[in-house]
Amino acid sequence: MVGILTKMAHMLEKIDRKGNDATSFCNGDNLKGRKPSKLDMESDRISCLPDHIIDQILSHLPIKDAGRTSVLSSIWRNKWSTQPDLVFDKQCAPVATSGLPSVIKIKFLRMIDHVLLLHSGPINKVKISDSGRHIIDMNSVADIDRWILHLTKRSIKKLVLHFCFQFQQRYKIPWCLFSCQSLQGLKLYYCWLKPPTTFEGFRNLKSLKLKQVTMAQDAFENLISGSPLLEKLILSDCIGFTQINIHAPNMWFVEIVGKFEGISFDNTPQLANVFVNQTTQSRLHRCSSNLVNFFDHLPNIAVLVIHSYFIKILLADVVVPVKLPTPCINLTSLSVCINFNDLKEISAGLCLLKSSPNLQVLGIFARLEKHADLLTPVSYCWEDIFSEPIMSFKLERVMVGDISGTKSELDFIRFILLYSPVLEKMTVEPVVNFTSELMTELIRFRRVSGQAEIVYLAKDSS
């Protein structure tokens, strides 16, 4: 119990420092005129706190510790059972006193049952995670189903399920969850989603994260299009759908990592932040995206990250334009990964630069591919690719990473320095074994900005 009191004292100190009224409730003014004794001060430090401060303290404690506060005083007895946010993770898992994983599992499952059964207030958020310890396994499916059924009846707002079964098994989400229209946030890891045919989306869902989730193509599209309030979407290494079609009028943030064939946006006028990392270059011939139509539905894009092979996907079977038909006037931060031995990808990088008149932050990262032919002065002409832009760039900070010192890479850097009059800092981070001669050449490049600083970050060969 000493440990709990110590944690509570730390929480109370934080609240006091933030200017809350905890101190005024514990200064003895509520003792009806008599001078408080030292014992009164110590006991009132806990018992006289207002409800909202007690709630704030409990919200920072693991659920196991919050439950133990019930012995402190009558005021605290049932406080833990009304906490709106419940987190069941490694912090509340029992210590392996017996050394038997089965004992830990039983205690962990019983604790969740106990808390959900006795909880008497509204439940806003529940997180259940075993952090890869395999406390929850396929034998726990019935327990998980029971918890979710209970939570859907309590009109839960946010749910996080994060447990990884052995042998790449997936937990199948029960149908009752798809009827929970109170959901505003949903994060699922290592699950299988197969909604009923009557499912039409989550009408109040604003944030969705799916990692290592299996789901059919039509089910995914119905989920996205049927959730009109969806603002934030994160997909990581999902299975079952390869074409990512996003119809979401309120979406402002999208992050997609994994293997897919194409991405299309439809009715996404609010989309401002996009992160795409295509982890493989396979199936490029089946791609349904291209550079122009990808940007057609991103009129308000402000931050864009295109890593690994996605730029290659956008360039399949298309002629790279000098500029996009519609400029990205709101784009201020761009990070792109290109193959500097591919003329198409270099041209695409320049196209994005020339189509972004207000770009301030640029990250260019070289992508090396096996069996790639190096560009030579015979096959590659500066004048043909790096044509003079209509206007200078507004770049302030530039990061160039993973370069090996090829002529095309250095020419690109020279181009940026020549047409960035307000550039403040360029950071160059090469791959291992970057020669000092190339570094010297880099530093000697002429720059149009009088305040531009070039920072060289050497990598340790070890």
CSV table of C-alpha atoms in Angstrom, one decimal:
chain,number,residue,atom,x,y,z
A,1,MET,CA,0.0,0.0,0.0
A,2,VAL,CA,3.0,2.3,0.5
A,3,GLY,CA,3.7,2.1,-3.2
A,4,ILE,CA,0.2,3.1,-4.1
A,5,LEU,CA,0.3,6.1,-1.7
A,6,THR,CA,3.6,7.1,-3.3
A,7,LYS,CA,2.2,7.0,-6.8
A,8,MET,CA,-0.8,9.0,-5.6
A,9,ALA,CA,1.4,11.6,-4.0
A,10,HIS,CA,3.3,12.0,-7.3
A,11,MET,CA,0.0,12.4,-9.2
A,12,LEU,CA,-1.2,15.0,-6.6
A,13,GLU,CA,2.1,17.0,-7.0
A,14,LYS,CA,1.6,17.1,-10.7
A,15,ILE,CA,-1.9,18.4,-10.3
A,16,ASP,CA,-0.8,21.0,-7.8
A,17,ARG,CA,1.9,22.3,-10.2
A,18,LYS,CA,-0.7,22.6,-13.0
A,19,GLY,CA,-2.6,25.1,-10.8
A,20,ASN,CA,-5.5,23.0,-9.9
A,21,ASP,CA,-7.4,23.5,-6.6
A,22,ALA,CA,-6.2,20.4,-4.8
A,23,THR,CA,-4.2,22.4,-2.2
A,24,SER,CA,-7.1,24.6,-1.3
A,25,PHE,CA,-9.1,21.6,-0.4
A,26,CYS,CA,-6.4,20.2,1.8
A,27,ASN,CA,-5.3,23.3,3.7
A,28,GLY,CA,-7.6,22.7,6.7
A,29,ASP,CA,-10.3,25.2,5.8
A,30,ASN,CA,-12.9,22.5,5.9
A,31,LEU,CA,-12.3,21.6,9.6
A,32,LYS,CA,-14.9,24.0,10.9
A,33,GLY,CA,-12.6,26.6,12.3
A,34,ARG,CA,-10.4,24.4,14.5
A,35,LYS,CA,-6.7,24.3,13.8
A,36,PRO,CA,-5.9,21.1,11.9
A,37,SER,CA,-3.5,18.6,13.6
A,38,LYS,CA,-0.7,16.9,11.7
A,39,LEU,CA,-2.9,13.7,11.7
A,40,ASP,CA,-5.8,15.7,10.1
A,41,MET,CA,-3.5,17.1,7.5
A,42,GLU,CA,-2.2,13.7,6.5
A,43,SER,CA,-5.6,12.1,6.4
A,44,ASP,CA,-7.3,15.0,4.6
A,45,ARG,CA,-4.6,15.0,2.0
A,46,ILE,CA,-6.6,12.0,0.7
A,47,SER,CA,-10.1,12.3,2.0
A,48,CYS,CA,-10.8,16.0,1.3
A,49,LEU,CA,-9.8,15.9,-2.4
A,50,PRO,CA,-12.6,16.9,-4.8
A,51,ASP,CA,-14.1,14.3,-7.1
A,52,HIS,CA,-12.6,15.5,-10.3
A,53,ILE,CA,-9.0,15.5,-8.8
A,54,ILE,CA,-9.5,12.0,-7.4
A,55,ASP,CA,-10.7,10.9,-10.9
A,56,GLN,CA,-7.6,12.6,-12.4
A,57,ILE,CA,-5.3,10.7,-10.0
A,58,LEU,CA,-6.9,7.4,-10.7
A,59,SER,CA,-6.7,7.9,-14.5
A,60,HIS,CA,-2.9,7.9,-14.2
A,61,LEU,CA,-2.8,4.7,-12.2
A,62,PRO,CA,-2.8,1.1,-13.7
A,63,ILE,CA,-6.2,-0.5,-13.1
A,64,LYS,CA,-4.7,-2.9,-10.6
A,65,ASP,CA,-3.4,0.0,-8.5
A,66,ALA,CA,-6.6,2.0,-8.9
A,67,GLY,CA,-8.6,-1.0,-7.5
A,68,ARG,CA,-6.3,-1.1,-4.4
A,69,THR,CA,-7.2,2.5,-3.5
A,70,SER,CA,-10.6,1.2,-2.3
A,71,VAL,CA,-9.1,0.6,1.2
A,72,LEU,CA,-7.9,4.1,1.7
A,73,SER,CA,-11.1,5.7,2.8
A,74,SER,CA,-14.9,5.4,2.3
A,75,ILE,CA,-14.6,8.2,-0.3
A,76,TRP,CA,-12.2,6.1,-2.3
A,77,ARG,CA,-14.0,2.8,-1.9
A,78,ASN,CA,-15.9,2.7,-5.1
A,79,LYS,CA,-14.1,5.4,-7.1
A,80,TRP,CA,-12.1,3.0,-9.1
A,81,SER,CA,-15.2,1.3,-10.4
A,82,THR,CA,-16.4,4.5,-12.2
A,83,GLN,CA,-13.3,5.2,-14.2
A,84,PRO,CA,-14.2,5.8,-17.8
A,85,ASP,CA,-10.9,4.5,-19.3
A,86,LEU,CA,-9.8,0.9,-18.6
A,87,VAL,CA,-6.4,-0.4,-19.6
A,88,PHE,CA,-5.6,-4.1,-19.2
A,89,ASP,CA,-2.0,-4.6,-20.2
A,90,LYS,CA,1.4,-5.8,-18.8
A,91,GLN,CA,1.2,-3.3,-16.0
A,92,CYS,CA,-1.8,-5.0,-14.5
A,93,ALA,CA,-0.7,-8.6,-15.3
A,94,PRO,CA,0.2,-10.6,-12.2
A,95,VAL,CA,3.7,-11.4,-11.4
A,96,ALA,CA,4.8,-14.9,-12.2
A,97,THR,CA,5.2,-16.1,-8.6
A,98,SER,CA,4.5,-19.7,-9.4
A,99,GLY,CA,6.4,-19.7,-12.7
A,100,LEU,CA,3.5,-21.2,-14.5
A,101,PRO,CA,2.1,-19.2,-17.5
A,102,SER,CA,-1.3,-20.8,-17.0
A,103,VAL,CA,-1.6,-19.2,-13.5
A,104,ILE,CA,-0.7,-15.8,-14.9
A,105,LYS,CA,-3.3,-16.3,-17.7
A,106,ILE,CA,-6.1,-17.3,-15.3
A,107,LYS,CA,-5.4,-14.4,-12.9
A,108,PHE,CA,-5.3,-11.9,-15.8
A,109,LEU,CA,-8.6,-13.1,-17.3
A,110,ARG,CA,-10.3,-13.2,-13.9
A,111,MET,CA,-9.2,-9.6,-13.2
A,112,ILE,CA,-10.7,-8.4,-16.5
A,113,ASP,CA,-13.9,-10.2,-15.7
A,114,HIS,CA,-14.0,-8.8,-12.2
A,115,VAL,CA,-13.4,-5.2,-13.3
A,116,LEU,CA,-16.0,-5.3,-16.1
A,117,LEU,CA,-18.6,-6.9,-13.8
A,118,LEU,CA,-18.2,-4.4,-11.0
A,119,HIS,CA,-17.7,-1.3,-13.1
A,120,SER,CA,-20.7,1.0,-12.5
A,121,GLY,CA,-20.0,4.2,-14.6
A,122,PRO,CA,-19.9,4.9,-18.3
A,123,ILE,CA,-17.0,3.3,-20.2
A,124,ASN,CA,-15.3,5.5,-22.8
A,125,LYS,CA,-12.2,3.5,-23.6
A,126,VAL,CA,-11.0,-0.1,-23.1
A,127,LYS,CA,-7.6,-1.4,-24.1
A,128,ILE,CA,-6.8,-5.1,-23.8
A,129,SER,CA,-3.2,-6.0,-24.6
A,130,ASP,CA,-0.8,-8.7,-23.5
A,131,SER,CA,2.2,-7.0,-25.3
A,132,GLY,CA,3.2,-10.2,-27.1
A,133,ARG,CA,3.5,-12.3,-23.9
A,134,HIS,CA,0.8,-14.7,-25.1
A,135,ILE,CA,-1.2,-14.4,-21.9
A,136,ILE,CA,-4.2,-14.4,-24.1
A,137,ASP,CA,-4.4,-17.2,-26.7
A,138,MET,CA,-6.9,-19.1,-28.8
A,139,ASN,CA,-8.3,-20.7,-25.7
A,140,SER,CA,-9.3,-17.3,-24.5
A,141,VAL,CA,-11.6,-16.5,-27.5
A,142,ALA,CA,-14.8,-17.2,-25.5
A,143,ASP,CA,-13.6,-14.8,-22.8
A,144,ILE,CA,-12.8,-12.0,-25.4
A,145,ASP,CA,-16.2,-12.6,-27.1
A,146,ARG,CA,-17.9,-12.2,-23.7
A,147,TRP,CA,-16.0,-8.9,-22.9
A,148,ILE,CA,-16.9,-7.4,-26.3
A,149,LEU,CA,-20.5,-8.3,-26.0
A,150,HIS,CA,-20.6,-6.7,-22.5
A,151,LEU,CA,-18.8,-3.5,-23.8
A,152,THR,CA,-21.1,-3.1,-26.8
A,153,LYS,CA,-24.1,-3.1,-24.4
A,154,ARG,CA,-22.3,-0.3,-22.4
A,155,SER,CA,-22.0,1.9,-25.5
A,156,ILE,CA,-18.2,2.0,-25.5
A,157,LYS,CA,-16.6,4.8,-27.4
A,158,LYS,CA,-13.0,3.6,-28.0
A,159,LEU,CA,-11.7,0.0,-28.2
A,160,VAL,CA,-8.1,-1.3,-28.5
A,161,LEU,CA,-7.5,-5.1,-29.0
A,162,HIS,CA,-3.8,-5.9,-29.1
A,163,PHE,CA,-2.8,-9.5,-28.7
A,164,CYS,CA,-0.7,-11.7,-30.9
A,165,PHE,CA,-1.6,-15.4,-31.1
A,166,GLN,CA,1.0,-18.0,-31.9
A,167,PHE,CA,1.4,-19.5,-35.3
A,168,GLN,CA,-0.1,-16.4,-37.0
A,169,GLN,CA,-3.6,-17.2,-35.8
A,170,ARG,CA,-6.2,-14.4,-35.9
A,171,TYR,CA,-8.9,-13.6,-33.5
A,172,LYS,CA,-12.2,-13.3,-35.3
A,173,ILE,CA,-14.1,-10.2,-34.2
A,174,PRO,CA,-17.7,-11.2,-33.1
A,175,TRP,CA,-20.6,-9.8,-35.0
A,176,CYS,CA,-21.9,-7.9,-31.9
A,177,LEU,CA,-19.1,-5.4,-32.3
A,178,PHE,CA,-20.3,-4.3,-35.8
A,179,SER,CA,-23.6,-3.3,-34.2
A,180,CYS,CA,-21.9,-0.9,-31.7
A,181,GLN,CA,-22.7,2.5,-33.3
A,182,SER,CA,-21.3,4.4,-30.3
A,183,LEU,CA,-17.7,3.6,-31.4
A,184,GLN,CA,-15.6,6.6,-32.1
A,185,GLY,CA,-12.1,5.0,-32.1
A,186,LEU,CA,-11.1,1.4,-33.0
A,187,LYS,CA,-7.7,-0.2,-33.0
A,188,LEU,CA,-7.3,-3.8,-33.9
A,189,TYR,CA,-4.1,-5.9,-34.1
A,190,TYR,CA,-3.9,-9.5,-35.5
A,191,CYS,CA,-7.6,-9.9,-36.0
A,192,TRP,CA,-9.9,-11.2,-38.7
A,193,LEU,CA,-12.9,-9.0,-39.6
A,194,LYS,CA,-15.8,-10.6,-41.3
A,195,PRO,CA,-18.8,-8.3,-40.9
A,196,PRO,CA,-22.4,-9.5,-41.3
A,197,THR,CA,-24.0,-8.7,-44.7
A,198,THR,CA,-26.2,-6.2,-42.9
A,199,PHE,CA,-23.3,-4.1,-41.7
A,200,GLU,CA,-23.3,-0.6,-43.2
A,201,GLY,CA,-20.4,0.9,-41.3
A,202,PHE,CA,-19.8,2.8,-38.0
A,203,ARG,CA,-21.8,6.0,-38.1
A,204,ASN,CA,-19.8,7.7,-35.3
A,205,LEU,CA,-16.3,6.3,-36.0
A,206,LYS,CA,-13.6,8.9,-36.3
A,207,SER,CA,-10.3,7.0,-35.9
A,208,LEU,CA,-9.5,3.5,-37.3
A,209,LYS,CA,-6.2,1.6,-37.0
A,210,LEU,CA,-5.8,-1.9,-38.5
A,211,LYS,CA,-2.5,-3.8,-38.1
A,212,GLN,CA,-2.0,-7.4,-39.4
A,213,VAL,CA,-5.7,-7.6,-39.9
A,214,THR,CA,-7.4,-10.0,-42.4
A,215,MET,CA,-10.4,-8.6,-44.2
A,216,ALA,CA,-12.1,-9.0,-47.6
A,217,GLN,CA,-11.9,-6.3,-50.3
A,218,ASP,CA,-15.6,-5.5,-50.3
A,219,ALA,CA,-15.8,-5.6,-46.5
A,220,PHE,CA,-13.0,-3.0,-46.2
A,221,GLU,CA,-14.6,-0.7,-48.7
A,222,ASN,CA,-18.0,-0.9,-47.0
A,223,LEU,CA,-16.3,-0.2,-43.7
A,224,ILE,CA,-14.6,3.0,-45.0
A,225,SER,CA,-17.5,4.4,-47.1
A,226,GLY,CA,-20.0,3.5,-44.3
A,227,SER,CA,-18.2,5.5,-41.7
A,228,PRO,CA,-18.9,9.1,-42.9
A,229,LEU,CA,-17.2,10.8,-39.8
A,230,LEU,CA,-13.9,8.9,-40.3
A,231,GLU,CA,-11.0,11.4,-39.9
A,232,LYS,CA,-7.9,9.2,-39.3
A,233,LEU,CA,-7.0,5.9,-40.9
A,234,ILE,CA,-3.9,3.7,-40.3
A,235,LEU,CA,-3.4,0.5,-42.2
A,236,SER,CA,-0.3,-1.7,-41.6
A,237,ASP,CA,0.4,-5.0,-43.3
A,238,CYS,CA,-3.2,-6.0,-43.7
A,239,ILE,CA,-4.3,-9.1,-45.7
A,240,GLY,CA,-7.2,-9.8,-48.0
A,241,PHE,CA,-7.6,-6.5,-49.7
A,242,THR,CA,-4.9,-5.2,-52.1
A,243,GLN,CA,-6.7,-2.2,-53.7
A,244,ILE,CA,-7.2,0.5,-51.2
A,245,ASN,CA,-10.1,2.7,-52.2
A,246,ILE,CA,-10.9,5.5,-49.7
A,247,HIS,CA,-14.1,7.4,-49.8
A,248,ALA,CA,-14.2,9.6,-46.8
A,249,PRO,CA,-15.3,13.3,-46.9
A,250,ASN,CA,-13.9,14.1,-43.4
A,251,MET,CA,-10.6,12.2,-43.6
A,252,TRP,CA,-7.6,14.4,-42.8
A,253,PHE,CA,-4.9,11.7,-42.0
A,254,VAL,CA,-4.0,8.5,-43.8
A,255,GLU,CA,-1.1,6.1,-43.2
A,256,ILE,CA,-0.7,3.0,-45.3
A,257,VAL,CA,2.2,0.5,-44.9
A,258,GLY,CA,2.4,-2.9,-46.6
A,259,LYS,CA,1.9,-4.7,-49.9
A,260,PHE,CA,-0.9,-3.3,-52.1
A,261,GLU,CA,-1.6,-2.8,-55.8
A,262,GLY,CA,-2.9,0.7,-55.8
A,263,ILE,CA,-4.5,3.5,-53.8
A,264,SER,CA,-7.3,5.7,-54.9
A,265,PHE,CA,-9.0,8.6,-53.1
A,266,ASP,CA,-12.5,9.7,-53.8
A,267,ASN,CA,-14.3,12.6,-52.1
A,268,THR,CA,-11.4,13.3,-49.7
A,269,PRO,CA,-11.3,17.2,-49.7
A,270,GLN,CA,-10.1,17.4,-46.1
A,271,LEU,CA,-7.2,15.0,-46.6
A,272,ALA,CA,-4.0,16.9,-45.5
A,273,ASN,CA,-1.6,14.3,-44.2
A,274,VAL,CA,-0.7,11.1,-46.2
A,275,PHE,CA,2.0,8.6,-45.5
A,276,VAL,CA,2.5,5.7,-47.9
A,277,ASN,CA,5.1,3.0,-47.7
A,278,GLN,CA,4.8,0.3,-50.3
A,279,THR,CA,7.1,-2.5,-48.9
A,280,THR,CA,7.4,-4.5,-52.1
A,281,GLN,CA,7.7,-3.9,-55.9
A,282,SER,CA,5.8,-7.0,-56.9
A,283,ARG,CA,2.6,-7.0,-59.0
A,284,LEU,CA,3.4,-3.5,-60.4
A,285,HIS,CA,1.8,-4.5,-63.7
A,286,ARG,CA,-1.6,-4.7,-62.0
A,287,CYS,CA,-1.4,-1.2,-60.5
A,288,SER,CA,-4.5,0.9,-60.8
A,289,SER,CA,-2.9,4.2,-59.6
A,290,ASN,CA,-0.9,6.8,-61.4
A,291,LEU,CA,0.8,10.0,-60.6
A,292,VAL,CA,-1.9,12.3,-61.9
A,293,ASN,CA,-5.0,10.6,-60.6
A,294,PHE,CA,-3.4,10.1,-57.2
A,295,PHE,CA,-3.2,13.8,-56.7
A,296,ASP,CA,-6.5,14.7,-58.3
A,297,HIS,CA,-8.4,14.0,-55.1
A,298,LEU,CA,-5.8,15.6,-52.8
A,299,PRO,CA,-6.6,19.3,-53.2
A,300,ASN,CA,-5.6,20.2,-49.6
A,301,ILE,CA,-2.6,17.9,-49.2
A,302,ALA,CA,-0.1,19.6,-46.7
A,303,VAL,CA,2.2,16.8,-45.6
A,304,LEU,CA,3.1,13.9,-48.0
A,305,VAL,CA,5.4,10.9,-47.4
A,306,ILE,CA,6.0,8.5,-50.3
A,307,HIS,CA,8.5,5.8,-49.3
A,308,SER,CA,10.0,2.5,-50.6
A,309,TYR,CA,8.4,1.5,-54.0
A,310,PHE,CA,5.2,3.6,-54.1
A,311,ILE,CA,6.6,6.2,-56.5
A,312,LYS,CA,7.5,3.3,-58.9
A,313,ILE,CA,3.9,2.2,-58.7
A,314,LEU,CA,2.6,5.6,-59.6
A,315,LEU,CA,4.8,5.7,-62.7
A,316,ALA,CA,3.9,2.4,-64.2
A,317,ASP,CA,3.0,2.8,-67.9
A,318,VAL,CA,2.6,6.6,-67.7
A,319,VAL,CA,4.5,9.5,-69.2
A,320,VAL,CA,5.7,11.8,-66.4
A,321,PRO,CA,4.4,15.3,-66.8
A,322,VAL,CA,6.6,18.4,-66.3
A,323,LYS,CA,3.9,19.6,-63.8
A,324,LEU,CA,0.7,18.2,-62.3
A,325,PRO,CA,-2.4,19.5,-64.0
A,326,THR,CA,-3.5,21.1,-60.6
A,327,PRO,CA,-0.7,22.4,-58.4
A,328,CYS,CA,-0.4,21.3,-54.7
A,329,ILE,CA,-0.6,24.8,-53.3
A,330,ASN,CA,-1.0,23.6,-49.7
A,331,LEU,CA,1.8,21.1,-49.7
A,332,THR,CA,4.5,22.4,-47.3
A,333,SER,CA,6.3,19.1,-46.4
A,334,LEU,CA,7.3,16.3,-48.8
A,335,SER,CA,9.4,13.2,-48.3
A,336,VAL,CA,9.9,10.9,-51.2
A,337,CYS,CA,12.1,7.8,-51.9
A,338,ILE,CA,13.4,7.5,-55.5
A,339,ASN,CA,15.8,5.4,-57.5
A,340,PHE,CA,18.4,7.8,-58.9
A,341,ASN,CA,19.3,5.3,-61.6
A,342,ASP,CA,15.8,5.6,-63.0
A,343,LEU,CA,15.1,8.7,-65.2
A,344,LYS,CA,11.4,8.3,-64.7
A,345,GLU,CA,11.6,8.5,-61.0
A,346,ILE,CA,14.0,11.5,-61.1
A,347,SER,CA,11.6,13.3,-63.4
A,348,ALA,CA,8.7,12.4,-61.0
A,349,GLY,CA,10.6,14.0,-58.1
A,350,LEU,CA,11.1,17.2,-60.2
A,351,CYS,CA,7.5,17.1,-61.2
A,352,LEU,CA,6.4,17.2,-57.6
A,353,LEU,CA,8.8,20.0,-56.8
A,354,LYS,CA,7.6,22.1,-59.6
A,355,SER,CA,3.9,21.4,-58.7
A,356,SER,CA,4.4,22.5,-55.1
A,357,PRO,CA,4.9,26.3,-55.1
A,358,ASN,CA,4.8,26.6,-51.3
A,359,LEU,CA,7.0,23.6,-50.3
A,360,GLN,CA,9.2,24.4,-47.4
A,361,VAL,CA,10.5,21.0,-46.1
A,362,LEU,CA,11.9,18.4,-48.5
A,363,GLY,CA,13.2,14.9,-47.8
A,364,ILE,CA,14.8,12.9,-50.7
A,365,PHE,CA,16.0,9.4,-50.0
A,366,ALA,CA,17.8,7.2,-52.5
A,367,ARG,CA,16.5,3.7,-53.1
A,368,LEU,CA,18.9,1.1,-54.4
A,369,GLU,CA,17.6,-1.8,-56.4
A,370,LYS,CA,19.3,-5.0,-57.3
A,371,HIS,CA,20.4,-5.4,-60.9
A,372,ALA,CA,19.9,-1.7,-61.6
A,373,ASP,CA,21.9,-0.1,-64.4
A,374,LEU,CA,23.8,3.0,-63.4
A,375,LEU,CA,23.1,6.1,-65.3
A,376,THR,CA,26.0,7.2,-67.5
A,377,PRO,CA,26.7,10.6,-69.2
A,378,VAL,CA,25.7,8.9,-72.5
A,379,SER,CA,22.3,7.7,-71.3
A,380,TYR,CA,21.5,10.7,-69.1
A,381,CYS,CA,21.6,14.5,-69.9
A,382,TRP,CA,21.2,17.2,-67.3
A,383,GLU,CA,19.6,19.6,-69.7
A,384,ASP,CA,16.9,17.1,-70.6
A,385,ILE,CA,15.8,16.4,-67.1
A,386,PHE,CA,16.6,19.4,-64.9
A,387,SER,CA,15.0,22.1,-67.1
A,388,GLU,CA,14.9,25.5,-65.5
A,389,PRO,CA,11.9,26.0,-63.3
A,390,ILE,CA,9.4,28.8,-63.9
A,391,MET,CA,10.1,30.1,-60.4
A,392,SER,CA,12.5,29.4,-57.6
A,393,PHE,CA,11.6,27.0,-54.8
A,394,LYS,CA,10.6,28.2,-51.3
A,395,LEU,CA,12.5,25.4,-49.7
A,396,GLU,CA,13.9,26.1,-46.2
A,397,ARG,CA,15.1,22.7,-45.0
A,398,VAL,CA,16.2,19.8,-47.2
A,399,MET,CA,17.2,16.3,-46.1
A,400,VAL,CA,19.0,14.0,-48.6
A,401,GLY,CA,19.5,10.5,-47.4
A,402,ASP,CA,21.0,7.1,-48.3
A,403,ILE,CA,23.0,8.5,-51.3
A,404,SER,CA,26.2,6.8,-52.6
A,405,GLY,CA,27.6,9.7,-54.5
A,406,THR,CA,26.5,8.9,-58.1
A,407,LYS,CA,26.5,11.7,-60.7
A,408,SER,CA,22.7,11.8,-60.8
A,409,GLU,CA,22.4,12.2,-57.1
A,410,LEU,CA,25.0,15.0,-56.9
A,411,ASP,CA,23.3,16.7,-59.9
A,412,PHE,CA,20.0,16.6,-58.1
A,413,ILE,CA,21.6,18.2,-55.0
A,414,ARG,CA,23.3,20.9,-57.2
A,415,PHE,CA,19.9,21.6,-58.8
A,416,ILE,CA,18.2,22.2,-55.3
A,417,LEU,CA,21.0,24.5,-54.2
A,418,LEU,CA,20.8,26.6,-57.4
A,419,TYR,CA,17.1,27.2,-57.2
A,420,SER,CA,16.4,27.6,-53.5
A,421,PRO,CA,17.1,31.2,-52.5
A,422,VAL,CA,15.6,31.0,-49.0
A,423,LEU,CA,17.3,27.6,-48.1
A,424,GLU,CA,18.5,27.6,-44.5
A,425,LYS,CA,19.8,24.1,-44.1
A,426,MET,CA,20.6,21.0,-46.2
A,427,THR,CA,21.4,17.8,-44.4
A,428,VAL,CA,23.1,15.0,-46.4
A,429,GLU,CA,23.4,11.5,-44.9
A,430,PRO,CA,25.2,9.0,-47.3
A,431,VAL,CA,25.4,5.3,-47.1
A,432,VAL,CA,28.5,3.7,-45.7
A,433,ASN,CA,31.8,4.2,-47.6
A,434,PHE,CA,31.0,7.6,-49.0
A,435,THR,CA,34.3,8.9,-50.2
A,436,SER,CA,35.8,12.1,-48.8
A,437,GLU,CA,36.4,13.4,-52.4
A,438,LEU,CA,32.6,13.4,-53.1
A,439,MET,CA,32.0,15.0,-49.7
A,440,THR,CA,34.4,17.8,-50.7
A,441,GLU,CA,32.7,18.3,-54.0
A,442,LEU,CA,29.3,18.4,-52.3
A,443,ILE,CA,30.4,21.2,-49.9
A,444,ARG,CA,31.8,23.2,-52.8
A,445,PHE,CA,28.5,23.3,-54.8
A,446,ARG,CA,27.4,26.9,-55.5
A,447,ARG,CA,24.2,27.8,-53.6
A,448,VAL,CA,21.9,30.8,-54.4
A,449,SER,CA,21.0,31.2,-50.7
A,450,GLY,CA,23.6,33.2,-48.8
A,451,GLN,CA,22.6,31.6,-45.5
A,452,ALA,CA,22.3,28.0,-46.7
A,453,GLU,CA,24.2,25.6,-44.4
A,454,ILE,CA,25.2,22.1,-45.6
A,455,VAL,CA,25.4,19.5,-42.8
A,456,TYR,CA,27.2,16.2,-43.6
A,457,LEU,CA,26.2,13.2,-41.4
A,458,ALA,CA,28.7,10.4,-41.8
A,459,LYS,CA,27.5,6.9,-41.0
A,460,ASP,CA,29.7,4.6,-39.0
A,461,SER,CA,30.7,1.7,-41.1
A,462,SER,CA,30.4,-0.6,-38.1
